[in-house]
Coordinates of N, CA and C in Angstrom, one line a residue:
M72 N 55.5 -158.5 142.0 CA 56.8 -158.3 141.6 C 57.4 -158.3 142.9
G73 N 58.7 -158.8 143.3 CA 59.2 -159.0 144.5 C 60.0 -157.3 145.0
Q74 N 60.5 -157.4 146.4 CA 60.7 -156.0 146.9 C 62.2 -155.5 146.7
K75 N 62.4 -154.6 146.0 CA 63.6 -153.7 145.9 C 64.6 -153.9 147.1
S76 N 65.5 -154.1 147.5 CA 66.9 -154.9 148.2 C 67.3 -153.0 148.3
A77 N 67.8 -153.0 149.4 CA 67.9 -151.5 149.9 C 69.7 -151.4 149.6
P78 N 70.0 -150.0 148.6 CA 70.9 -149.9 147.6 C 72.2 -149.8 148.7
A79 N 73.1 -150.3 147.8 CA 74.8 -150.1 148.5 C 74.8 -149.3 149.0
A80 N 75.9 -149.0 149.5 CA 76.1 -147.8 150.2 C 77.1 -146.6 149.0
F81 N 77.6 -147.3 148.0 CA 78.3 -146.5 147.0 C 76.9 -145.8 145.9
E82 N 75.4 -146.8 146.3 CA 74.3 -146.1 145.2 C 73.7 -144.9 145.9
Q83 N 74.6 -144.7 147.1 CA 74.1 -143.9 147.8 C 74.3 -142.4 148.2
V84 N 73.0 -141.4 148.1 CA 73.5 -139.6 147.9 C 73.3 -139.4 149.4
Y85 N 74.4 -138.6 149.7 CA 74.7 -137.6 150.8 C 74.6 -136.3 150.7
V86 N 73.3 -135.5 151.5 CA 73.5 -134.3 151.5 C 74.0 -134.1 152.9
L87 N 75.0 -132.7 152.4 CA 75.5 -132.6 153.9 C 76.3 -131.1 153.6
G88 N 75.6 -130.6 154.9 CA 75.7 -128.5 155.7 C 75.6 -127.9 156.8
L89 N 75.3 -126.6 156.3 CA 75.1 -126.2 157.5 C 73.6 -125.4 158.2
D90 N 73.0 -125.7 158.6 CA 72.0 -124.7 158.5 C 71.7 -123.1 158.7
E91 N 70.5 -122.7 158.7 CA 71.1 -121.0 158.8 C 71.5 -120.7 159.9
K92 N 71.8 -121.5 161.5 CA 72.5 -121.2 162.5 C 74.2 -121.9 162.5
G93 N 74.4 -122.1 161.5 CA 76.1 -122.5 161.4 C 76.0 -124.1 161.8
H94 N 74.5 -124.6 162.8 CA 74.8 -126.3 162.7 C 74.8 -127.0 161.3
P95 N 75.8 -127.7 161.6 CA 75.9 -129.2 160.6 C 74.3 -129.7 160.4
R96 N 74.2 -130.6 159.4 CA 72.8 -131.3 159.0 C 73.8 -131.8 158.3
G97 N 73.2 -133.1 158.0 CA 72.9 -134.3 156.8 C 72.0 -135.3 156.6
A98 N 71.7 -136.0 156.0 CA 71.5 -137.0 155.5 C 71.9 -137.9 154.5
R99 N 70.8 -138.9 154.0 CA 70.9 -140.0 153.3 C 70.2 -139.7 151.9
F100 N 69.9 -140.1 151.0 CA 68.9 -140.4 150.0 C 69.4 -141.7 149.0
S101 N 68.0 -142.4 148.7 CA 68.6 -143.3 148.2 C 68.2 -143.8 146.5
V102 N 68.2 -142.4 146.6 CA 67.7 -142.4 145.3 C 68.5 -140.6 144.2
L103 N 69.1 -140.9 143.3 CA 69.6 -139.1 142.8 C 68.6 -139.0 142.1
K104 N 67.9 -137.9 142.3 CA 66.7 -137.1 141.1 C 67.7 -135.4 140.9
D105 N 67.4 -135.1 140.1 CA 67.7 -133.8 139.9 C 67.0 -132.5 140.8
S106 N 65.6 -133.7 141.0 CA 64.6 -132.1 142.2 C 65.8 -132.5 143.9
I107 N 66.2 -133.8 143.9 CA 66.8 -133.9 145.4 C 68.0 -133.2 145.5
V108 N 68.7 -132.9 144.2 CA 69.9 -132.1 144.0 C 69.9 -130.7 144.1
S109 N 69.0 -130.2 143.4 CA 68.3 -128.9 143.5 C 68.2 -128.3 144.5
A110 N 67.1 -128.8 145.3 CA 66.2 -129.1 146.3 C 67.6 -128.5 147.8
A111 N 68.5 -129.7 147.5 CA 69.9 -129.1 148.4 C 71.2 -128.3 148.5
M112 N 70.8 -128.3 147.0 CA 71.6 -127.2 146.7 C 71.0 -125.6 147.1
D113 N 70.0 -125.7 147.1 CA 68.9 -124.0 147.7 C 68.7 -124.2 149.3
L114 N 69.4 -125.4 149.8 CA 69.6 -125.4 151.2 C 71.0 -124.9 151.6
N115 N 72.2 -124.6 150.4 CA 73.0 -124.5 150.4 C 73.6 -125.8 151.3
C116 N 73.7 -126.8 150.6 CA 73.9 -128.1 150.8 C 75.2 -128.9 149.8
R117 N 75.9 -129.1 150.5 CA 77.0 -130.2 149.2 C 76.0 -131.9 148.7
V118 N 76.1 -132.2 148.0 CA 75.7 -133.2 147.3 C 77.2 -134.3 146.9
L119 N 76.9 -135.0 147.9 CA 77.9 -136.2 147.5 C 77.2 -138.0 147.1
I120 N 77.8 -137.7 145.8 CA 77.4 -138.8 144.8 C 78.6 -139.9 144.3
R121 N 78.1 -141.4 144.8 CA 79.5 -142.4 144.5 C 80.4 -141.9 144.9
Q122 N 81.0 -141.9 145.8 CA 81.9 -141.3 147.1 C 82.6 -142.8 147.4
T123 N 83.8 -142.7 147.3 CA 84.7 -143.6 148.0 C 84.3 -144.7 149.5
E124 N 84.7 -145.6 149.3 CA 84.5 -146.6 150.7 C 84.2 -146.0 151.9
A125 N 85.5 -145.0 152.3 CA 85.4 -144.5 153.7 C 84.0 -143.5 154.0
V126 N 84.2 -142.4 152.5 CA 83.0 -141.6 153.0 C 81.5 -142.4 153.0
S127 N 81.4 -143.2 151.8 CA 80.5 -143.9 152.4 C 79.9 -144.7 153.4
K128 N 81.0 -145.5 154.2 CA 81.0 -145.6 155.3 C 81.0 -144.8 156.6
L129 N 81.1 -143.6 156.4 CA 80.1 -142.7 157.5 C 79.2 -142.4 156.8
G130 N 79.2 -142.0 155.0 CA 77.6 -141.7 155.3 C 77.0 -142.2 155.6
M131 N 76.7 -143.8 156.0 CA 75.9 -144.3 156.0 C 75.2 -144.5 157.6
K132 N 76.2 -143.3 158.1 CA 75.5 -142.9 159.6 C 74.7 -142.1 159.8
L133 N 74.4 -141.4 158.4 CA 73.7 -140.1 158.4 C 71.9 -141.0 158.5
P134 N 71.1 -140.0 158.9 CA 69.8 -140.3 159.3 C 69.9 -140.1 157.5
V135 N 68.4 -140.7 157.8 CA 67.8 -140.9 155.9 C 66.9 -139.9 156.2
G136 N 67.4 -138.9 154.5 CA 66.4 -137.1 154.7 C 65.5 -138.3 153.7
H137 N 64.1 -136.6 154.1 CA 62.7 -137.0 153.3 C 62.4 -136.0 152.4
V138 N 62.1 -136.7 151.8 CA 61.7 -135.4 150.1 C 60.0 -135.4 150.1
F139 N 59.5 -134.2 150.6 CA 58.0 -133.8 150.6 C 57.6 -132.8 148.9
G140 N 57.0 -133.2 148.5 CA 56.1 -133.4 147.1 C 56.7 -134.0 146.2
K141 N 56.3 -133.9 145.2 CA 56.6 -134.7 143.5 C 56.8 -133.6 142.5
G142 N 56.9 -134.4 141.6 CA 57.7 -133.5 140.6 C 58.8 -132.7 140.3
K143 N 59.0 -131.5 140.0 CA 60.6 -131.3 139.9 C 60.5 -130.1 140.8
V144 N 59.5 -129.6 142.2 CA 60.0 -128.7 142.8 C 59.7 -129.8 143.9
V145 N 60.4 -129.9 144.6 CA 60.3 -130.4 146.3 C 61.0 -129.5 147.3
T146 N 60.6 -130.4 148.7 CA 61.2 -129.9 149.4 C 62.3 -130.8 150.3
L147 N 63.1 -130.7 150.9 CA 63.3 -131.4 151.9 C 63.7 -131.4 153.3
F148 N 63.8 -132.5 153.5 CA 64.6 -132.3 155.5 C 65.7 -133.2 155.9
V149 N 66.5 -132.4 156.5 CA 67.9 -132.5 156.7 C 68.3 -132.5 157.3
P150 N 67.8 -133.2 158.9 CA 67.8 -133.6 160.0 C 69.4 -132.7 160.9
N151 N 69.4 -131.9 161.5 CA 70.9 -131.5 162.0 C 71.2 -132.8 162.3
I152 N 72.6 -133.2 162.5 CA 73.5 -134.1 162.7 C 74.7 -133.7 164.0
G153 N 75.4 -134.5 163.9 CA 76.5 -134.1 165.3 C 77.5 -133.8 164.9
C154 N 78.2 -132.2 165.5 CA 79.7 -132.0 164.8 C 80.7 -133.3 164.2
R155 N 80.9 -133.8 165.2 CA 81.9 -135.1 165.1 C 81.6 -136.0 163.8
L156 N 80.5 -136.2 163.9 CA 79.9 -137.1 162.5 C 80.5 -136.1 161.4
Y157 N 79.9 -134.9 161.5 CA 80.1 -133.9 159.9 C 81.8 -133.5 160.1
K158 N 82.4 -133.1 161.1 CA 84.0 -133.1 160.7 C 84.7 -134.5 160.1
Q159 N 84.1 -135.5 160.7 CA 84.5 -136.8 160.0 C 84.0 -136.9 158.6
I160 N 83.1 -136.9 157.9 CA 82.9 -137.0 156.6 C 83.8 -135.8 155.7
L161 N 84.1 -134.7 156.3 CA 84.7 -133.5 155.7 C 86.3 -134.2 155.6
E162 N 86.5 -135.0 156.6 CA 87.9 -135.1 156.5 C 88.0 -136.5 155.5
A163 N 87.4 -137.3 155.1 CA 87.5 -138.6 154.4 C 87.4 -137.7 153.2
L164 N 86.3 -136.9 152.6 CA 86.5 -136.4 151.6 C 87.3 -135.6 151.1
Q165 N 88.6 -134.8 152.0 CA 89.7 -134.2 151.9 C 90.7 -135.2 151.3
V166 N 90.6 -136.5 152.1 CA 91.7 -137.4 151.9 C 91.2 -138.2 150.2
A167 N 89.9 -138.7 150.5 CA 89.5 -138.8 148.9 C 90.1 -137.9 147.4
A168 N 90.3 -136.5 148.1 CA 90.5 -135.9 147.0 C 91.7 -136.0 146.5
I169 N 92.8 -135.8 148.0 CA 93.8 -136.4 147.9 C 94.6 -137.4 147.2
Q170 N 94.1 -138.6 147.6 CA 94.3 -139.6 146.9 C 94.2 -139.3 145.9
E171 N 93.0 -139.2 144.6 CA 92.9 -139.0 143.5 C 93.2 -138.0 143.0
R172 N 93.7 -137.1 143.5 CA 95.4 -135.9 142.9 C 95.9 -137.0 143.0
T173 N 96.4 -137.6 143.6 CA 97.8 -138.2 144.0 C 98.3 -139.5 142.6
E174 N 96.7 -140.0 142.6 CA 96.7 -140.9 141.3 C 96.5 -140.4 139.9
I175 N 95.6 -139.4 139.5 CA 96.0 -138.5 138.1 C 97.4 -138.4 138.0
E176 N 98.1 -137.7 139.1 CA 99.5 -137.2 138.3 C 100.3 -138.8 138.0
A177 N 100.1 -139.4 139.1 CA 101.0 -140.3 138.6 C 100.5 -141.3 137.4
A178 N 99.1 -141.4 137.2 CA 99.3 -141.5 136.0 C 99.3 -140.7 134.4
I179 N 99.5 -139.8 134.8 CA 100.4 -138.3 134.1 C 101.2 -138.6 133.4
S180 N 102.2 -138.9 134.7 CA 103.9 -139.2 134.8 C 103.6 -140.4 133.9
L181 N 103.0 -141.4 134.3 CA 103.4 -142.6 133.4 C 103.3 -142.6 132.2
V182 N 102.5 -141.6 131.1 CA 101.9 -141.5 130.3 C 103.2 -140.1 129.5
I183 N 103.4 -139.4 130.2 CA 104.0 -138.4 129.3 C 105.7 -138.6 129.5
H184 N 106.1 -139.5 130.4 CA 107.9 -140.6 130.6 C 107.3 -141.6 129.5

């Protein structure tokens, strides 16, 4: 069988948060699994799935994360990242949320009128 190509940016799973000392950390994973999401949440990290192009472009700058263990209980390695990248991703998430809200409001106003 042939080797699979790397997943597109929008198929990536991004994990973003702060460590116990308040330093930003983040990683990207090429596969979405419940165990990864659960482990990321245990680390008090946000899990970003199917993001906009702007967020994905920044997310692809995150280092690749590592999963240790198999099955339902795994441990994640989510390395520290620079404050600038962390802030850029958060800002892109805010812009995407505003754009989505605006599109929803516009669609609602078209339906109502």
